[in-house]
Each structure stands twice: as structure tokens, then as C-alpha cells.
Amino acid sequence: MSGPQLDPELAKRLFFEGATVVVLGVPEGTEFGIDYNSWAVGPRFRGVKMIPPGVHFLHYSAARGAGSRETGPRAGFFLSLQRREVRVLRWDAGSEAVDLAAPAPGEAEAFRENLREMDKFLGPYPYESLKKWISLSNFISEPVVRKLQPESGQISAFSEVLPVAAGKHSEDRAGQKLPPYDAGCRSYAEGMARLPEMKPRAGTEIRFTELPKQMYPDGATPEEITRHSMDLSYALEKVINQGYASQPQDLLAELQFAFICFLIGNVYDAFEHWKRLLNILCRSEVAVGKYQDLYTNLIFVLYHQLNEIPSDFFVDIVSQDNFLTSTLQVFFSYTCNAAVERTLRNKAEKFKAHLTKKFKWDFEAEPDDCAPVVVELPEGVQVD
């Protein structure tokens, strides 16, 4: 865990003022990291020192075996650390994971009193990457972490899943109208349909806000259904009222939380949630005028997030459509409205120019939203 050398006086002050995470028993060869950094653990590793106060993401991948350079799937957790705090954690060899259980009474204080003796076993936090981490996480607070982190505390790239219904025995499968295991399949689709429906083990899911599948209110007329399907402000208001009524800006914290879980934690479901949430934010014309501070900060969040992703990442390999280009194209068409404050308009124009220059994305073509929209009406609703 080496990096650029800090000024000795600054390093001394950070050593005593920063937080320390002690992690005991981590096997040699394990990949261990904090925020945007990771290292292969050596025989002397006992944790990380000089950590700036605030929210951080610690992550690890267990070594496949003694002397092996291969590691297992990544797992991690968010921690909110205070100035001079010492957090003591232990490696659980049975589960090959960091145990988040509270230490014995007085243990953290004992380690604090012996920090000088522990110094040679602690890697320094890499301050050269702090600015990048803050730009990716500045809206995430301790309450947001408590709200979104799984009940288990652990965020895993590959969550443990269980069948929704029992299917081990023949009578179970018969009750679900599934053929016996040894029955032959006539097609790939039939084989896929026979697979059991799975769900994550209770307590392991990231507790993201549930996003609405229906974008319009119950009882809406065909005209209202069409309007709410084009302008998703109604859906966005439902999301805000569901979890962020007192502080709509915290919705950006969830967007950052999802992005970090994907980018650093390798959780693909978090990326899907990020896309769906961003789609609702960017396609809400009325909300752009109502929550202008929220959207000004959204541009800041996206600017730093997109700096971490290759330009062709969002292209659908089947259709060759770029999800982000089409989504932001609609957003930019809303921000150029005269009802939008100049500050937001100017930031949006600069952001669009930045993306055009950096990624060569074309935002000038007619948005897909300008084409006729085919809306599926609820059963029983008739068009006059």
C-alpha cells in the first residue's frame, strides 16, 4: 500500500486526527480496498489508517487458496467514520468475509491507545484519490447508508439466492405444473421456462427505493396516460414522496450509492437501478422546473460519474442504441425551456458541450420522444 509521500507534519496530523479501521485476521493474498483503491494483502496487514472522516466503501475479495493470485467475487460495505474513530473488525474464515459484529467492550479504545505500536501494520489512506471519491459520494450521508444498505450490512457482487417455491421433490414440481427433472426439453425456451424462480436470501438485498412500474395514476384517461408516459414527473413525485419528501436532494445520494455499488462493488442490479432512476429523473419535464436545485446537482453528479465509464459502455450491443444519449437528449430539451432558471440552463448547456466533445455524442438529432408514442391502455379503457 504505497503512494506519493505526504509532508511529515501533515502525515503526523492525519495519523492522529483521521479514522482507523483495524481488520484482524485477513488472509494473505486477499484483495482488500477502500473507496477507489485496492491492494493484495500481505502478511503484516492489520487495516487502514489516516482515513478522512465521512462515508467510505470498504471492499474485499477472498483469495482462492494459499499462494493463489485468484480471488473470489467482491463484497463490501459502507462505513460512516468519525474524526479519530477506531473501528475494529475481524475476518470470518468460515464465510470468507469481514465480520461486522461489534467488538468486545473497550477493545476499540485499547487499539486507540496503541496506535503507535500498530502503525507498521496499517496502510495509509491514499489521499491522492480522495478528491475523486468525494466527487462520487458527496451526497451520501450516514442516514442514507442506514436506509439503503442491506440488513446484513454486506453488499455482494453475487447475492445468495433461494427458490421462490420448493421444487426439489416431484410433488413440488407437479404442484407448480413443472415437468420432472429428467423430462427432455424440446427447445431452449422450454428449458429456460423450467428453471425455478429465484429470489435473494432475506436481508441481503440492497434496499433501493421501489420505482413505479405504472407511470400514471389509477383511473387516468387515455389522454392522461399518454401525457404521463411522455413526462414522467408523476412517477418521480411518487418516488420522492415515498422516501425523500423531506429532502429531495437525497435522491441523488441513492443515485450515487447505486453507481458505487456497480462501479466498485460489481453489483449489476445496482447498475440497472441507476439506469431506471436516471431515466425517471431525466424524462420529467414538469419536475425540471419545480426542482431546479436538484437538477443542477444532478449535472454535477453525472459529470463525475461519466468520467469513470468508457464512452461505448451504454451502447446496447443488439440495437446499437445508446441509452444515455437518448435519455440526456430529452433532459437537455427540457432544460432549454424559458421557464428554467438561467443557472440550470447554463450548466446544462456546458454539460452537453462537454459530453459532445469528450464522447462525440450527438444531441442535436430529433429525440425519440418527438415521435408518436404508442401507449398500452389498461384493460377496459376505451379511446373515444
mmCIF file of C-alpha atoms in Angstrom:
data_model
loop_
_atom_site.group_PDB
_atom_site.id
_atom_site.type_symbol
_atom_site.label_atom_id
_atom_site.label_comp_id
_atom_site.label_asym_id
_atom_site.label_seq_id
_atom_site.Cartn_x
_atom_site.Cartn_y
_atom_site.Cartn_z
ATOM 1 C CA MET A 1 0.000 0.000 0.000
ATOM 2 C CA SER A 2 2.386 2.648 -1.207
ATOM 3 C CA GLY A 3 1.783 6.003 -2.838
ATOM 4 C CA PRO A 4 3.066 9.578 -3.084
ATOM 5 C CA GLN A 5 4.870 10.696 0.074
ATOM 6 C CA LEU A 6 2.994 13.137 2.338
ATOM 7 C CA ASP A 7 4.621 16.030 4.150
ATOM 8 C CA PRO A 8 5.805 14.542 7.509
ATOM 9 C CA GLU A 9 3.921 17.111 9.611
ATOM 10 C CA LEU A 10 0.734 16.598 7.602
ATOM 11 C CA ALA A 11 1.104 12.827 7.868
ATOM 12 C CA LYS A 12 1.522 13.079 11.636
ATOM 13 C CA ARG A 13 -1.594 15.210 11.992
ATOM 14 C CA LEU A 14 -3.614 12.895 9.767
ATOM 15 C CA PHE A 15 -2.431 9.875 11.743
ATOM 16 C CA PHE A 16 -3.960 11.199 14.955
ATOM 17 C CA GLU A 17 -6.931 13.143 13.522
ATOM 18 C CA GLY A 18 -8.059 10.654 10.878
ATOM 19 C CA ALA A 19 -10.071 7.489 11.473
ATOM 20 C CA THR A 20 -8.570 3.992 11.606
ATOM 21 C CA VAL A 21 -10.168 0.731 10.531
ATOM 22 C CA VAL A 22 -8.475 -2.299 12.095
ATOM 23 C CA VAL A 23 -9.245 -5.574 10.293
ATOM 24 C CA LEU A 24 -7.766 -8.600 12.024
ATOM 25 C CA GLY A 25 -7.081 -11.992 10.501
ATOM 26 C CA VAL A 26 -7.369 -11.151 6.792
ATOM 27 C CA PRO A 27 -5.613 -13.978 4.893
ATOM 28 C CA GLU A 28 -2.572 -13.136 2.798
ATOM 29 C CA GLY A 29 -3.462 -12.746 -0.872
ATOM 30 C CA THR A 30 -6.948 -11.349 -0.186
ATOM 31 C CA GLU A 31 -7.795 -8.264 -2.236
ATOM 32 C CA PHE A 32 -8.776 -5.510 0.199
ATOM 33 C CA GLY A 33 -9.734 -1.964 -0.645
ATOM 34 C CA ILE A 34 -11.292 1.281 0.495
ATOM 35 C CA ASP A 35 -13.166 3.614 -1.839
ATOM 36 C CA TYR A 36 -11.346 3.792 -5.177
ATOM 37 C CA ASN A 37 -8.276 1.807 -4.077
ATOM 38 C CA SER A 38 -7.482 -1.874 -3.538
ATOM 39 C CA TRP A 39 -4.393 -3.927 -2.734
ATOM 40 C CA ALA A 40 -3.279 -7.511 -2.293
ATOM 41 C CA VAL A 41 -2.978 -8.171 1.438
ATOM 42 C CA GLY A 42 0.466 -9.061 2.774
ATOM 43 C CA PRO A 43 1.421 -10.926 5.960
ATOM 44 C CA ARG A 44 1.657 -7.733 8.093
ATOM 45 C CA PHE A 45 -1.683 -6.167 7.115
ATOM 46 C CA ARG A 46 -3.945 -5.151 10.013
ATOM 47 C CA GLY A 47 -6.026 -2.352 8.471
ATOM 48 C CA VAL A 48 -6.031 1.210 7.148
ATOM 49 C CA LYS A 49 -5.081 4.439 8.966
ATOM 50 C CA MET A 50 -5.428 8.192 8.323
ATOM 51 C CA ILE A 51 -8.925 7.826 6.843
ATOM 52 C CA PRO A 52 -10.737 11.152 6.328
ATOM 53 C CA PRO A 53 -13.980 11.387 8.346
ATOM 54 C CA GLY A 54 -17.137 10.638 6.373
ATOM 55 C CA VAL A 55 -18.724 7.808 4.412
ATOM 56 C CA HIS A 56 -16.422 5.216 2.840
ATOM 57 C CA PHE A 57 -16.836 1.933 0.967
ATOM 58 C CA LEU A 58 -14.640 -0.953 2.132
ATOM 59 C CA HIS A 59 -14.474 -3.982 -0.135
ATOM 60 C CA TYR A 60 -12.661 -7.274 -0.408
ATOM 61 C CA SER A 61 -12.302 -10.460 -2.465
ATOM 62 C CA ALA A 62 -11.168 -13.623 -0.697
ATOM 63 C CA ALA A 63 -8.122 -15.440 -2.069
ATOM 64 C CA ARG A 64 -8.921 -18.780 -3.729
ATOM 65 C CA GLY A 65 -6.275 -20.535 -1.670
ATOM 66 C CA ALA A 66 -2.860 -20.199 -0.059
ATOM 67 C CA GLY A 67 -0.430 -18.687 -2.546
ATOM 68 C CA SER A 68 -3.139 -18.209 -5.192
ATOM 69 C CA ARG A 69 -3.437 -14.940 -7.080
ATOM 70 C CA GLU A 70 -7.066 -15.658 -7.951
ATOM 71 C CA THR A 71 -9.776 -14.115 -5.808
ATOM 72 C CA GLY A 72 -13.492 -14.737 -5.371
ATOM 73 C CA PRO A 73 -16.405 -12.366 -6.007
ATOM 74 C CA ARG A 74 -16.178 -8.928 -4.467
ATOM 75 C CA ALA A 75 -18.160 -7.958 -1.385
ATOM 76 C CA GLY A 76 -18.163 -4.761 0.606
ATOM 77 C CA PHE A 77 -19.949 -2.384 2.938
ATOM 78 C CA PHE A 78 -20.322 1.326 3.577
ATOM 79 C CA LEU A 79 -18.968 2.765 6.819
ATOM 80 C CA SER A 80 -19.534 6.223 8.272
ATOM 81 C CA LEU A 81 -16.388 7.142 10.216
ATOM 82 C CA GLN A 82 -15.886 9.972 12.688
ATOM 83 C CA ARG A 83 -12.760 12.013 13.408
ATOM 84 C CA ARG A 84 -10.229 9.948 15.435
ATOM 85 C CA GLU A 85 -12.552 6.929 15.399
ATOM 86 C CA VAL A 86 -11.067 3.438 15.622
ATOM 87 C CA ARG A 87 -13.288 0.723 14.140
ATOM 88 C CA VAL A 88 -12.289 -2.873 14.882
ATOM 89 C CA LEU A 89 -13.400 -5.667 12.535
ATOM 90 C CA ARG A 90 -12.400 -9.294 12.081
ATOM 91 C CA TRP A 91 -12.147 -11.735 9.212
ATOM 92 C CA ASP A 92 -14.505 -14.709 9.412
ATOM 93 C CA ALA A 93 -12.649 -17.653 7.877
ATOM 94 C CA GLY A 94 -15.825 -19.747 7.646
ATOM 95 C CA SER A 95 -17.746 -17.296 5.462
ATOM 96 C CA GLU A 96 -14.607 -15.726 3.919
ATOM 97 C CA ALA A 97 -15.961 -12.311 4.786
ATOM 98 C CA VAL A 98 -15.363 -9.392 7.117
ATOM 99 C CA ASP A 99 -17.439 -9.838 10.271
ATOM 100 C CA LEU A 100 -19.307 -6.605 11.024
ATOM 101 C CA ALA A 101 -20.214 -7.571 14.589
ATOM 102 C CA ALA A 102 -19.378 -5.020 17.283
ATOM 103 C CA PRO A 103 -16.045 -5.636 19.068
ATOM 104 C CA ALA A 104 -15.765 -6.525 22.734
ATOM 105 C CA PRO A 105 -16.268 -3.611 25.162
ATOM 106 C CA GLY A 106 -13.133 -1.494 25.444
ATOM 107 C CA GLU A 107 -11.380 -3.177 22.505
ATOM 108 C CA ALA A 108 -11.544 -0.143 20.199
ATOM 109 C CA GLU A 109 -10.193 2.107 22.956
ATOM 110 C CA ALA A 110 -7.335 -0.326 23.618
ATOM 111 C CA PHE A 111 -6.336 -0.195 19.953
ATOM 112 C CA ARG A 112 -6.554 3.614 20.015
ATOM 113 C CA GLU A 113 -4.094 3.750 22.908
ATOM 114 C CA ASN A 114 -1.694 1.502 20.984
ATOM 115 C CA LEU A 115 -1.906 3.175 17.573
ATOM 116 C CA ARG A 116 1.798 3.986 17.516
ATOM 117 C CA GLU A 117 2.646 0.307 18.021
ATOM 118 C CA MET A 118 0.097 -0.645 15.333
ATOM 119 C CA ASP A 119 1.413 1.895 12.849
ATOM 120 C CA LYS A 120 3.701 -0.501 10.945
ATOM 121 C CA PHE A 121 0.756 -2.865 10.354
ATOM 122 C CA LEU A 122 -1.597 -0.191 8.960
ATOM 123 C CA GLY A 123 -1.654 1.052 5.376
ATOM 124 C CA PRO A 124 -2.213 4.807 4.884
ATOM 125 C CA TYR A 125 -5.338 6.027 3.142
ATOM 126 C CA PRO A 126 -4.309 7.173 -0.396
ATOM 127 C CA TYR A 127 -5.053 10.890 -0.253
ATOM 128 C CA GLU A 128 -4.307 11.340 -3.943
ATOM 129 C CA SER A 129 -7.652 9.626 -4.705
ATOM 130 C CA LEU A 130 -9.720 11.438 -2.054
ATOM 131 C CA LYS A 131 -10.962 14.161 -4.403
ATOM 132 C CA LYS A 132 -12.313 11.557 -6.842
ATOM 133 C CA TRP A 133 -14.042 9.649 -4.036
ATOM 134 C CA ILE A 134 -15.718 12.803 -2.713
ATOM 135 C CA SER A 135 -16.958 13.668 -6.205
ATOM 136 C CA LEU A 136 -18.616 10.238 -6.441
ATOM 137 C CA SER A 137 -20.096 10.155 -2.923
ATOM 138 C CA ASN A 138 -20.630 13.705 -1.637
ATOM 139 C CA PHE A 139 -24.409 13.345 -1.263
ATOM 140 C CA ILE A 140 -24.241 10.032 0.631
ATOM 141 C CA SER A 141 -24.759 10.528 4.367
ATOM 142 C CA GLU A 142 -24.886 8.117 7.291
ATOM 143 C CA PRO A 143 -28.738 8.108 7.330
ATOM 144 C CA VAL A 144 -28.753 7.261 3.604
ATOM 145 C CA VAL A 145 -26.342 4.374 4.233
ATOM 146 C CA ARG A 146 -28.613 3.046 7.003
ATOM 147 C CA LYS A 147 -31.620 3.349 4.691
ATOM 148 C CA LEU A 148 -30.121 1.617 1.625
ATOM 149 C CA GLN A 149 -27.523 -0.872 2.882
ATOM 150 C CA PRO A 150 -28.777 -4.497 3.170
ATOM 151 C CA GLU A 151 -29.922 -5.621 6.595
ATOM 152 C CA SER A 152 -26.912 -7.944 6.674
ATOM 153 C CA GLY A 153 -24.615 -4.941 6.151
ATOM 154 C CA GLN A 154 -22.821 -6.737 3.313
ATOM 155 C CA ILE A 155 -23.119 -5.825 -0.382
ATOM 156 C CA SER A 156 -22.130 -8.760 -2.581
ATOM 157 C CA ALA A 157 -21.456 -8.889 -6.310
ATOM 158 C CA PHE A 158 -23.246 -12.254 -6.382
ATOM 159 C CA SER A 159 -26.021 -12.402 -3.819
ATOM 160 C CA GLU A 160 -27.115 -15.715 -2.410
ATOM 161 C CA VAL A 161 -30.467 -16.689 -3.947
ATOM 162 C CA LEU A 162 -33.176 -19.153 -2.961
ATOM 163 C CA PRO A 163 -36.095 -20.618 -4.941
ATOM 164 C CA VAL A 164 -39.380 -18.756 -4.506
ATOM 165 C CA ALA A 165 -41.182 -22.090 -4.221
ATOM 166 C CA ALA A 166 -39.949 -25.550 -3.306
ATOM 167 C CA GLY A 167 -39.102 -27.691 -6.309
ATOM 168 C CA LYS A 168 -36.756 -30.379 -5.065
ATOM 169 C CA HIS A 169 -39.327 -33.175 -4.980
ATOM 170 C CA SER A 170 -41.572 -34.433 -7.773
ATOM 171 C CA GLU A 171 -44.766 -33.478 -5.944
ATOM 172 C CA ASP A 172 -43.466 -29.896 -5.564
ATOM 173 C CA ARG A 173 -42.844 -29.630 -9.304
ATOM 174 C CA ALA A 174 -46.193 -31.187 -10.134
ATOM 175 C CA GLY A 175 -47.941 -28.619 -7.967
ATOM 176 C CA GLN A 176 -46.242 -25.862 -9.960
ATOM 177 C CA LYS A 177 -47.117 -27.582 -13.248
ATOM 178 C CA LEU A 178 -43.438 -28.239 -13.930
ATOM 179 C CA PRO A 179 -42.304 -31.488 -15.595
ATOM 180 C CA PRO A 180 -39.947 -33.911 -13.790
ATOM 181 C CA TYR A 181 -36.232 -33.077 -13.803
ATOM 182 C CA ASP A 182 -35.443 -35.964 -16.143
ATOM 183 C CA ALA A 183 -38.021 -34.970 -18.802
ATOM 184 C CA GLY A 184 -36.390 -33.900 -22.057
ATOM 185 C CA CYS A 185 -36.615 -30.318 -23.365
ATOM 186 C CA ARG A 186 -37.860 -29.651 -26.870
ATOM 187 C CA SER A 187 -36.412 -26.132 -27.066
ATOM 188 C CA TYR A 188 -34.099 -23.670 -25.308
ATOM 189 C CA ALA A 189 -37.104 -21.521 -24.336
ATOM 190 C CA GLU A 190 -38.799 -24.515 -22.726
ATOM 191 C CA GLY A 191 -35.639 -25.281 -20.788
ATOM 192 C CA MET A 192 -35.413 -21.702 -19.524
ATOM 193 C CA ALA A 193 -39.093 -21.772 -18.524
ATOM 194 C CA ARG A 194 -38.434 -24.833 -16.385
ATOM 195 C CA LEU A 195 -35.841 -23.093 -14.259
ATOM 196 C CA PRO A 196 -37.160 -22.204 -10.801
ATOM 197 C CA GLU A 197 -37.946 -18.580 -9.980
ATOM 198 C CA MET A 198 -35.287 -17.317 -7.594
ATOM 199 C CA LYS A 199 -35.134 -14.509 -5.037
ATOM 200 C CA PRO A 200 -32.276 -13.107 -2.904
ATOM 201 C CA ARG A 201 -31.902 -14.502 0.597
ATOM 202 C CA ALA A 202 -33.728 -12.279 3.094
ATOM 203 C CA GLY A 203 -31.560 -9.478 4.428
ATOM 204 C CA THR A 204 -29.055 -9.493 1.544
ATOM 205 C CA GLU A 205 -30.833 -7.153 -0.887
ATOM 206 C CA ILE A 206 -29.806 -3.512 -1.266
ATOM 207 C CA ARG A 207 -32.872 -1.598 -0.087
ATOM 208 C CA PHE A 208 -33.294 0.698 -3.068
ATOM 209 C CA THR A 209 -36.456 2.758 -3.375
ATOM 210 C CA GLU A 210 -39.063 0.793 -5.320
ATOM 211 C CA LEU A 211 -39.527 2.552 -8.653
ATOM 212 C CA PRO A 212 -43.047 2.653 -10.107
ATOM 213 C CA LYS A 213 -43.868 0.337 -12.992
ATOM 214 C CA GLN A 214 -47.045 2.284 -13.788
ATOM 215 C CA MET A 215 -46.222 5.876 -14.739
ATOM 216 C CA TYR A 216 -49.766 7.259 -14.442
ATOM 217 C CA PRO A 217 -52.408 7.352 -11.656
ATOM 218 C CA ASP A 218 -55.152 4.789 -11.375
ATOM 219 C CA GLY A 219 -58.253 5.787 -13.269
ATOM 220 C CA ALA A 220 -56.311 8.002 -15.709
ATOM 221 C CA THR A 221 -57.941 8.832 -19.028
ATOM 222 C CA PRO A 222 -56.206 7.841 -22.286
ATOM 223 C CA GLU A 223 -55.031 11.441 -22.691
ATOM 224 C CA GLU A 224 -53.572 11.460 -19.162
ATOM 225 C CA ILE A 225 -51.914 8.089 -19.716
ATOM 226 C CA THR A 226 -50.204 9.422 -22.826
ATOM 227 C CA ARG A 227 -49.090 12.612 -21.058
ATOM 228 C CA HIS A 228 -47.681 10.776 -18.021
ATOM 229 C CA SER A 229 -45.940 8.262 -20.283
ATOM 230 C CA MET A 230 -44.063 11.073 -22.036
ATOM 231 C CA ASP A 231 -43.441 13.306 -18.995
ATOM 232 C CA LEU A 232 -42.526 11.081 -16.019
ATOM 233 C CA SER A 233 -42.979 13.807 -13.388
ATOM 234 C CA TYR A 234 -45.888 11.939 -11.797
ATOM 235 C CA ALA A 235 -43.670 8.854 -11.336
ATOM 236 C CA LEU A 236 -40.832 10.987 -9.966
ATOM 237 C CA GLU A 237 -43.160 12.623 -7.435
ATOM 238 C CA LYS A 238 -44.191 9.140 -6.260
ATOM 239 C CA VAL A 239 -40.530 8.227 -5.739
ATOM 240 C CA ILE A 240 -39.803 11.463 -3.848
ATOM 241 C CA ASN A 241 -42.914 11.161 -1.651
ATOM 242 C CA GLN A 242 -42.118 7.519 -0.946
ATOM 243 C CA GLY A 243 -38.688 8.097 0.560
ATOM 244 C CA TYR A 244 -37.391 11.633 0.131
ATOM 245 C CA ALA A 245 -40.295 14.001 0.784
ATOM 246 C CA SER A 246 -38.375 15.993 3.397
ATOM 247 C CA GLN A 247 -35.145 16.139 1.383
ATOM 248 C CA PRO A 248 -35.499 15.506 -2.383
ATOM 249 C CA GLN A 249 -31.717 16.045 -2.815
ATOM 250 C CA ASP A 250 -31.166 12.687 -1.094
ATOM 251 C CA LEU A 251 -32.444 11.059 -4.269
ATOM 252 C CA LEU A 252 -29.034 11.957 -5.708
ATOM 253 C CA ALA A 253 -27.450 10.073 -2.796
ATOM 254 C CA GLU A 254 -29.318 6.949 -3.910
ATOM 255 C CA LEU A 255 -28.106 7.545 -7.472
ATOM 256 C CA GLN A 256 -24.511 7.776 -6.177
ATOM 257 C CA PHE A 257 -24.976 4.759 -3.890
ATOM 258 C CA ALA A 258 -26.192 2.639 -6.821
ATOM 259 C CA PHE A 259 -23.353 3.811 -9.064
ATOM 260 C CA ILE A 260 -20.665 3.000 -6.462
ATOM 261 C CA CYS A 261 -22.187 -0.436 -5.802
ATOM 262 C CA PHE A 262 -21.903 -1.125 -9.520
ATOM 263 C CA LEU A 263 -18.594 0.569 -10.323
ATOM 264 C CA ILE A 264 -16.635 -0.604 -7.266
ATOM 265 C CA GLY A 265 -18.820 -3.363 -5.822
ATOM 266 C CA ASN A 266 -19.503 -5.046 -9.201
ATOM 267 C CA VAL A 267 -23.249 -5.310 -8.453
ATOM 268 C CA TYR A 268 -25.043 -5.420 -11.803
ATOM 269 C CA ASP A 269 -28.525 -4.993 -10.258
ATOM 270 C CA ALA A 270 -27.312 -1.656 -8.868
ATOM 271 C CA PHE A 271 -26.461 -0.532 -12.405
ATOM 272 C CA GLU A 272 -29.967 -1.450 -13.578
ATOM 273 C CA HIS A 273 -31.462 0.575 -10.723
ATOM 274 C CA TRP A 274 -29.169 3.507 -11.585
ATOM 275 C CA LYS A 275 -30.402 3.445 -15.190
ATOM 276 C CA ARG A 276 -34.081 3.276 -14.239
ATOM 277 C CA LEU A 277 -33.786 6.060 -11.661
ATOM 278 C CA LEU A 278 -31.832 8.263 -14.064
ATOM 279 C CA ASN A 279 -34.416 7.653 -16.783
ATOM 280 C CA ILE A 280 -37.213 8.896 -14.499
ATOM 281 C CA LEU A 281 -35.183 11.944 -13.455
ATOM 282 C CA CYS A 282 -34.251 12.956 -16.992
ATOM 283 C CA ARG A 283 -37.697 12.465 -18.539
ATOM 284 C CA SER A 284 -39.667 14.562 -16.014
ATOM 285 C CA GLU A 285 -40.320 17.907 -17.699
ATOM 286 C CA VAL A 286 -42.536 19.468 -15.029
ATOM 287 C CA ALA A 287 -40.150 18.348 -12.276
ATOM 288 C CA VAL A 288 -37.185 20.042 -14.014
ATOM 289 C CA GLY A 289 -38.904 23.378 -13.459
ATOM 290 C CA LYS A 290 -40.026 22.505 -9.919
ATOM 291 C CA TYR A 291 -36.775 21.021 -8.502
ATOM 292 C CA GLN A 292 -34.144 23.181 -10.153
ATOM 293 C CA ASP A 293 -31.570 22.799 -7.353
ATOM 294 C CA LEU A 294 -31.955 19.027 -7.585
ATOM 295 C CA TYR A 295 -31.300 19.074 -11.327
ATOM 296 C CA THR A 296 -28.374 21.469 -11.042
ATOM 297 C CA ASN A 297 -26.762 18.990 -8.662
ATOM 298 C CA LEU A 298 -27.737 16.065 -10.907
ATOM 299 C CA ILE A 299 -25.494 17.552 -13.600
ATOM 300 C CA PHE A 300 -22.612 17.651 -11.097
ATOM 301 C CA VAL A 301 -23.226 14.007 -10.143
ATOM 302 C CA LEU A 302 -23.413 12.809 -13.744
ATOM 303 C CA TYR A 303 -20.341 14.784 -14.792
ATOM 304 C CA HIS A 304 -18.166 12.901 -12.313
ATOM 305 C CA GLN A 305 -19.837 9.525 -12.801
ATOM 306 C CA LEU A 306 -19.454 9.579 -16.577
ATOM 307 C CA ASN A 307 -15.759 10.369 -16.224
ATOM 308 C CA GLU A 308 -15.351 6.845 -14.810
ATOM 309 C CA ILE A 309 -17.047 4.941 -17.646
ATOM 310 C CA PRO A 310 -15.882 4.203 -21.242
ATOM 311 C CA SER A 311 -17.838 6.114 -23.882
ATOM 312 C CA ASP A 312 -19.270 2.979 -25.528
ATOM 313 C CA PHE A 313 -20.362 1.339 -22.277
ATOM 314 C CA PHE A 314 -24.006 2.383 -22.549
ATOM 315 C CA VAL A 315 -24.472 1.133 -26.124
ATOM 316 C CA ASP A 316 -26.902 -1.747 -26.450
ATOM 317 C CA ILE A 317 -24.942 -4.450 -28.275
ATOM 318 C CA VAL A 318 -28.105 -5.658 -30.014
ATOM 319 C CA SER A 319 -29.718 -2.407 -31.171
ATOM 320 C CA GLN A 320 -26.617 -0.187 -31.068
ATOM 321 C CA ASP A 321 -28.747 2.422 -29.254
ATOM 322 C CA ASN A 322 -27.025 4.465 -26.569
ATOM 323 C CA PHE A 323 -29.323 4.568 -23.540
ATOM 324 C CA LEU A 324 -27.580 7.574 -22.043
ATOM 325 C CA THR A 325 -27.516 9.669 -25.210
ATOM 326 C CA SER A 326 -31.251 9.291 -25.782
ATOM 327 C CA THR A 327 -32.047 9.900 -22.101
ATOM 328 C CA LEU A 328 -29.900 13.018 -21.795
ATOM 329 C CA GLN A 329 -31.158 14.302 -25.129
ATOM 330 C CA VAL A 330 -34.645 14.512 -23.658
ATOM 331 C CA PHE A 331 -33.279 16.132 -20.483
ATOM 332 C CA PHE A 332 -31.412 18.816 -22.461
ATOM 333 C CA SER A 333 -34.568 19.574 -24.448
ATOM 334 C CA TYR A 334 -36.325 20.308 -21.125
ATOM 335 C CA THR A 335 -33.554 22.492 -19.663
ATOM 336 C CA CYS A 336 -33.564 24.896 -22.605
ATOM 337 C CA ASN A 337 -37.118 25.939 -21.676
ATOM 338 C CA ALA A 338 -37.528 29.643 -20.850
ATOM 339 C CA ALA A 339 -39.189 28.688 -17.544
ATOM 340 C CA VAL A 340 -35.933 27.113 -16.347
ATOM 341 C CA GLU A 341 -33.611 29.400 -14.382
ATOM 342 C CA ARG A 342 -30.514 30.678 -16.148
ATOM 343 C CA THR A 343 -28.130 28.879 -13.767
ATOM 344 C CA LEU A 344 -29.549 25.458 -14.639
ATOM 345 C CA ARG A 345 -29.802 26.302 -18.358
ATOM 346 C CA ASN A 346 -26.160 27.387 -18.490
ATOM 347 C CA LYS A 347 -24.928 24.312 -16.588
ATOM 348 C CA ALA A 348 -26.924 22.035 -18.874
ATOM 349 C CA GLU A 349 -25.503 23.703 -21.992
ATOM 350 C CA LYS A 350 -21.934 23.388 -20.698
ATOM 351 C CA PHE A 351 -22.518 19.754 -19.727
ATOM 352 C CA LYS A 352 -23.939 18.977 -23.171
ATOM 353 C CA ALA A 353 -20.940 20.644 -24.837
ATOM 354 C CA HIS A 354 -18.567 18.663 -22.591
ATOM 355 C CA LEU A 355 -20.223 15.340 -23.476
ATOM 356 C CA THR A 356 -20.281 16.191 -27.182
ATOM 357 C CA LYS A 357 -16.568 16.989 -27.148
ATOM 358 C CA LYS A 358 -15.436 14.099 -24.950
ATOM 359 C CA PHE A 359 -17.662 11.256 -26.162
ATOM 360 C CA LYS A 360 -18.680 12.563 -29.610
ATOM 361 C CA TRP A 361 -22.338 12.049 -28.671
ATOM 362 C CA ASP A 362 -24.899 13.748 -30.918
ATOM 363 C CA PHE A 363 -27.678 15.541 -29.045
ATOM 364 C CA GLU A 364 -28.947 17.553 -31.998
ATOM 365 C CA ALA A 365 -30.965 14.837 -33.747
ATOM 366 C CA GLU A 366 -34.693 14.764 -33.070
ATOM 367 C CA PRO A 367 -35.321 12.954 -29.756
ATOM 368 C CA ASP A 368 -37.257 9.702 -29.891
ATOM 369 C CA ASP A 369 -39.817 11.372 -27.625
ATOM 370 C CA CYS A 370 -40.832 13.620 -30.518
ATOM 371 C CA ALA A 371 -42.022 10.581 -32.462
ATOM 372 C CA PRO A 372 -45.559 9.249 -31.940
ATOM 373 C CA VAL A 373 -45.798 7.345 -28.656
ATOM 374 C CA VAL A 374 -47.665 4.034 -28.562
ATOM 375 C CA VAL A 375 -49.143 3.649 -25.090
ATOM 376 C CA GLU A 376 -50.714 0.413 -23.851
ATOM 377 C CA LEU A 377 -54.003 1.307 -22.175
ATOM 378 C CA PRO A 378 -55.259 -0.522 -19.077
ATOM 379 C CA GLU A 379 -57.885 -3.188 -19.627
ATOM 380 C CA GLY A 380 -61.327 -1.681 -20.023
ATOM 381 C CA VAL A 381 -60.147 1.815 -21.038
ATOM 382 C CA GLN A 382 -61.556 2.907 -24.379
ATOM 383 C CA VAL A 383 -60.438 5.732 -26.701
ATOM 384 C CA ASP A 384 -63.325 7.843 -27.979
#
